[in-house]
PDB file of C-alpha atoms in Angstrom:
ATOM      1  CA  UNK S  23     -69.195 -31.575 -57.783  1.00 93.00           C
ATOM      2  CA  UNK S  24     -66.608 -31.617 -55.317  1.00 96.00           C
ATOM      3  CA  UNK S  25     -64.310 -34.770 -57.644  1.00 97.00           C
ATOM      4  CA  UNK S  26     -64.872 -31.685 -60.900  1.00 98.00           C
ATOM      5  CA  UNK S  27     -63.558 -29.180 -58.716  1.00 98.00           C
ATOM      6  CA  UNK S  28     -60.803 -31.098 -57.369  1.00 98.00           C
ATOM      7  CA  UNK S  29     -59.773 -31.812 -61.210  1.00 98.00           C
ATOM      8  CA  UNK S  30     -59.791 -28.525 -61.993  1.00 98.00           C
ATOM      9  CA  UNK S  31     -57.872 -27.296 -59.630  1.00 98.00           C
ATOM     10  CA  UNK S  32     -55.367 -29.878 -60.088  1.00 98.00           C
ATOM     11  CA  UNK S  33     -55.307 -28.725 -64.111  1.00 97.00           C
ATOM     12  CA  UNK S  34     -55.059 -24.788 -63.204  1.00 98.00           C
ATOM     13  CA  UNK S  35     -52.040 -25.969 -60.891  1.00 98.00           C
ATOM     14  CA  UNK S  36     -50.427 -27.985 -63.753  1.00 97.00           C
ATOM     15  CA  UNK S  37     -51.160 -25.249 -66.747  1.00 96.00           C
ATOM     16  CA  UNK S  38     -49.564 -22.643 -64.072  1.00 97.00           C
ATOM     17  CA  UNK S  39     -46.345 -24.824 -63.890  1.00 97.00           C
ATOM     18  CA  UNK S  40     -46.452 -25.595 -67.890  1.00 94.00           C
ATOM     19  CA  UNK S  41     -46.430 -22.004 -68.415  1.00 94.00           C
ATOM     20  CA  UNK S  42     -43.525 -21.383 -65.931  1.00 94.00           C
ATOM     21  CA  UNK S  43     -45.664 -19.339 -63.765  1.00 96.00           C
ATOM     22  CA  UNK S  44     -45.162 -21.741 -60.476  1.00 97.00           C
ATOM     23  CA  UNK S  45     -43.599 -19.885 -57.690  1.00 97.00           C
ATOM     24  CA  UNK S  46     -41.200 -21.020 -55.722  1.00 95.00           C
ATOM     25  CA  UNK S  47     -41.036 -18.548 -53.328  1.00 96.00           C
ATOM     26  CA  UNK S  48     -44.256 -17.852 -51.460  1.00 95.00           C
ATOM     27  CA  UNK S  49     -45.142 -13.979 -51.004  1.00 95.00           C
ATOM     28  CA  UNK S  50     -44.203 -12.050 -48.142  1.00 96.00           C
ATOM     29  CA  UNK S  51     -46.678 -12.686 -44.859  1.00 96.00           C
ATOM     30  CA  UNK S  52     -47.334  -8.660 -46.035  1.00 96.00           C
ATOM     31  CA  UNK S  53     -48.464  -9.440 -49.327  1.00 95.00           C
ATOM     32  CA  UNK S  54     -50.552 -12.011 -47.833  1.00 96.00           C
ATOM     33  CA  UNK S  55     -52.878  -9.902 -45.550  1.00 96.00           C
ATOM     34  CA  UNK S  56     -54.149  -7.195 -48.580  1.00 96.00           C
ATOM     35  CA  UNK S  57     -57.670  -6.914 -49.186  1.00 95.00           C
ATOM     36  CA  UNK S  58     -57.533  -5.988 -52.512  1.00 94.00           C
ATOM     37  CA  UNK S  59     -59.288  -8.300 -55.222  1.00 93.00           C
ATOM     38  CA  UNK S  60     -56.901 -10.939 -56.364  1.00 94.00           C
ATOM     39  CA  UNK S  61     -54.268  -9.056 -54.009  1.00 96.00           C
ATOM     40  CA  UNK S  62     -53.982  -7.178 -56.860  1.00 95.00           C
ATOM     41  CA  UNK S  63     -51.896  -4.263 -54.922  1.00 96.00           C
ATOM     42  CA  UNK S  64     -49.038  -6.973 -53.433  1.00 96.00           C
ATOM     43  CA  UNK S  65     -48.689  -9.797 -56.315  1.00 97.00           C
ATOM     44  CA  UNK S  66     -49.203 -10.974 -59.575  1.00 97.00           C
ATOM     45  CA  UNK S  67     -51.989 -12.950 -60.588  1.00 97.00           C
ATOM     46  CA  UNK S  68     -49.686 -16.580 -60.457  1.00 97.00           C
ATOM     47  CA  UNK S  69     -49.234 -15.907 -57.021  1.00 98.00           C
ATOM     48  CA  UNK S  70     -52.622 -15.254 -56.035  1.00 98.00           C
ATOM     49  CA  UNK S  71     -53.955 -18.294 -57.895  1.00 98.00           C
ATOM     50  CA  UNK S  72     -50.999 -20.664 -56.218  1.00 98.00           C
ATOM     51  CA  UNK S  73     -50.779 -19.045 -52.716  1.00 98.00           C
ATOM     52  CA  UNK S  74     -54.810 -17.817 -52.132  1.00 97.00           C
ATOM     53  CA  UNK S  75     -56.982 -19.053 -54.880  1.00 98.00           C
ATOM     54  CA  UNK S  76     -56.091 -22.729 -55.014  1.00 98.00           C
ATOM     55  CA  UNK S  77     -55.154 -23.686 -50.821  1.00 98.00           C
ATOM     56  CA  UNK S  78     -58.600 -21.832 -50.118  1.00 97.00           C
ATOM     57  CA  UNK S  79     -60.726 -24.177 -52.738  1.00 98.00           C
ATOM     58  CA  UNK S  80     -58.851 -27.163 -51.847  1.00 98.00           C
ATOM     59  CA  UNK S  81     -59.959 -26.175 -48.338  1.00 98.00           C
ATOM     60  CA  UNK S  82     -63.475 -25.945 -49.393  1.00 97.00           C
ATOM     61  CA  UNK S  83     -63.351 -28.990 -51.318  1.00 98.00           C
ATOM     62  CA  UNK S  84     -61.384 -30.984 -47.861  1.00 97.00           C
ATOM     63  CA  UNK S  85     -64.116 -29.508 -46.141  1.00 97.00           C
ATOM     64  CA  UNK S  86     -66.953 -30.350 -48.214  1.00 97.00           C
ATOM     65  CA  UNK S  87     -67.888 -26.669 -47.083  1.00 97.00           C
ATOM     66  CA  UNK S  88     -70.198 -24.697 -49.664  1.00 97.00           C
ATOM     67  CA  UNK S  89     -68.288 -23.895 -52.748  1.00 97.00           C
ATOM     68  CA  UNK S  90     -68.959 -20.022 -54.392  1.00 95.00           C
ATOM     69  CA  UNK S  91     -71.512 -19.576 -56.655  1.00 94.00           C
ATOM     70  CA  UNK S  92     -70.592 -16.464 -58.037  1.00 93.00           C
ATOM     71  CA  UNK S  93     -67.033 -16.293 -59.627  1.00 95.00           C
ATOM     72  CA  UNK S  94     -65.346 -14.505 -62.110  1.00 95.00           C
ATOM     73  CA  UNK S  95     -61.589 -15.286 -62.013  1.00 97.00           C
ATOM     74  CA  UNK S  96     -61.174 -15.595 -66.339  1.00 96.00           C
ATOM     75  CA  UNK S  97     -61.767 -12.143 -67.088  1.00 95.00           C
ATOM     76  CA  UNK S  98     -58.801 -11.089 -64.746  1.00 96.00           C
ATOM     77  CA  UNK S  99     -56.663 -13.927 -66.357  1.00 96.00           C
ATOM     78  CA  UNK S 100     -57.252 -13.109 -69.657  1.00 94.00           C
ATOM     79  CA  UNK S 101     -56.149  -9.540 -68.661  1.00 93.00           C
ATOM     80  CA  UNK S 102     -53.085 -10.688 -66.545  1.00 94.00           C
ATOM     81  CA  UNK S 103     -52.108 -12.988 -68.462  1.00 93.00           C
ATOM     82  CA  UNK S 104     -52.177 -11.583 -72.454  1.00 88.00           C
ATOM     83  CA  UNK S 105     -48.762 -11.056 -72.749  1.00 85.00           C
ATOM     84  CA  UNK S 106     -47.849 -14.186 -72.887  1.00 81.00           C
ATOM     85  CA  UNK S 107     -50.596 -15.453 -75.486  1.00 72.00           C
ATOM     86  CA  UNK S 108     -50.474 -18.934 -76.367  1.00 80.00           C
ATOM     87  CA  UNK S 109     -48.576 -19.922 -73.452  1.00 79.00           C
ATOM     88  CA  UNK S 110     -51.565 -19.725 -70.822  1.00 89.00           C
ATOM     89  CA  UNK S 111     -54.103 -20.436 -73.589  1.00 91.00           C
ATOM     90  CA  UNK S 112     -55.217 -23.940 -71.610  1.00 93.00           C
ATOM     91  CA  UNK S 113     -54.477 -22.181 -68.154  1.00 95.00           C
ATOM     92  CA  UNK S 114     -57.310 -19.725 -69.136  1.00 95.00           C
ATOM     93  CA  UNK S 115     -59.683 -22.077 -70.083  1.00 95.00           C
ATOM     94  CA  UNK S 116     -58.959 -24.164 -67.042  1.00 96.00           C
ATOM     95  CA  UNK S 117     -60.274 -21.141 -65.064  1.00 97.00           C
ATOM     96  CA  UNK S 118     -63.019 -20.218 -67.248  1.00 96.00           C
ATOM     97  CA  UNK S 119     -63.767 -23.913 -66.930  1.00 97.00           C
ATOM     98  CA  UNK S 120     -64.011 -23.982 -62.986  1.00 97.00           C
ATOM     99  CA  UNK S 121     -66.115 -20.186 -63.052  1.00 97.00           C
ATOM    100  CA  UNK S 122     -68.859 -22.035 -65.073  1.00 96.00           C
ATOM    101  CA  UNK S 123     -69.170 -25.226 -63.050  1.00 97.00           C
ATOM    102  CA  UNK S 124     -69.320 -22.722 -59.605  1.00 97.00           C
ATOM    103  CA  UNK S 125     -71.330 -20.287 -61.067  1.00 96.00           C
ATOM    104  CA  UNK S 126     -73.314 -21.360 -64.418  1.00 94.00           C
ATOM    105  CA  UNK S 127     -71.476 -18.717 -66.673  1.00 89.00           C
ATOM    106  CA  UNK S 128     -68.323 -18.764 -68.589  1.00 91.00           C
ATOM    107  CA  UNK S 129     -67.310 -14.788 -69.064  1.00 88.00           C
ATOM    108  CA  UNK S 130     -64.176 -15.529 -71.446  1.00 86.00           C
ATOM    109  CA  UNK S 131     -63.040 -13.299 -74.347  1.00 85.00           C
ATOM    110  CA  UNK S 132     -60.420 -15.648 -76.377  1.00 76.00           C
ATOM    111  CA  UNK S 133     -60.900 -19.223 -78.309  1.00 72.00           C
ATOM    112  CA  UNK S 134     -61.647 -22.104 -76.404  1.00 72.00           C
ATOM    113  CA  UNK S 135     -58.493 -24.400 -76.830  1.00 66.00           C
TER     114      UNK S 135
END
C-alpha cells in the first residue's frame, strides 16, 4: 500500500509541475498555521497540495504510520481547478486515484483520462 501511495504522490507532484502549478515560493509561515480545510482562507489549492498535502503523506508513508481512510481531496480539485480544463485533467485523476486506494471511493465528476 505504502509503494501505491508513494507513486501517487510522486504523479500528483509531477501533473502539478506539468500544469505549471509548482510553486516556487513556499507560503508565508501565516498561511501555514490556518485551520481551514485545504487552508482554503490563506492559499490556493497548488499550494496546499505541494506545501501540506504531499510533505504530510510522504511523512506517513516514511513513517509507515496509518494512512487516512476517509479522503475526499477530488471534489475540491475539480472545483479549484476547472478553469483550467484540460490542463489538470491527469492531475485530477491522480487525486481521485489516491482518494480511492485510502478510502474505497472515487467521488469525481469529469472523464477519467
Amino acid at each position: 500500500m505504502y509503494l501505491q501511495v508513494t507513486d501517487l504522490l510522486n504523479q500528483i507532484e509531477r501533473e502539478l509541475k506539468a500544469a505549471g502549478l509548482w510553486a516556487l515560493i513556499a507560503p508565508s509561515a501565516e498561511a501555514m498555521q490556518s485551520t481551514a480545510p485545504f487552508f482554503c482562507d490563506t492559499m490556493p489549492l497548488e499550494n496546499w497540495l505541494q506545501f501540506v498535502f504531499l510533505p504530510r503523506m510522504r511523512a506517513l508513508v516514511e513513517g509507515s504510520l496509518p494512512l487516512p481512510q476517509q479522503i475526499a481531496v477530488c471534489p475540491m480539485a475539480e472545483e479549484a481547478f476547472k478553469h483550467l480544463d484540460h490542463r489538470t485533467l491527469l492531475l485530477i485523476n491522480r487525486i481521485a486515484d489516491l482518494d480511492e486506494l485510502l478510502s474505497g471511493k472515487r467521488e469525481q465528476s469529469i472523464a477519467r483520462a
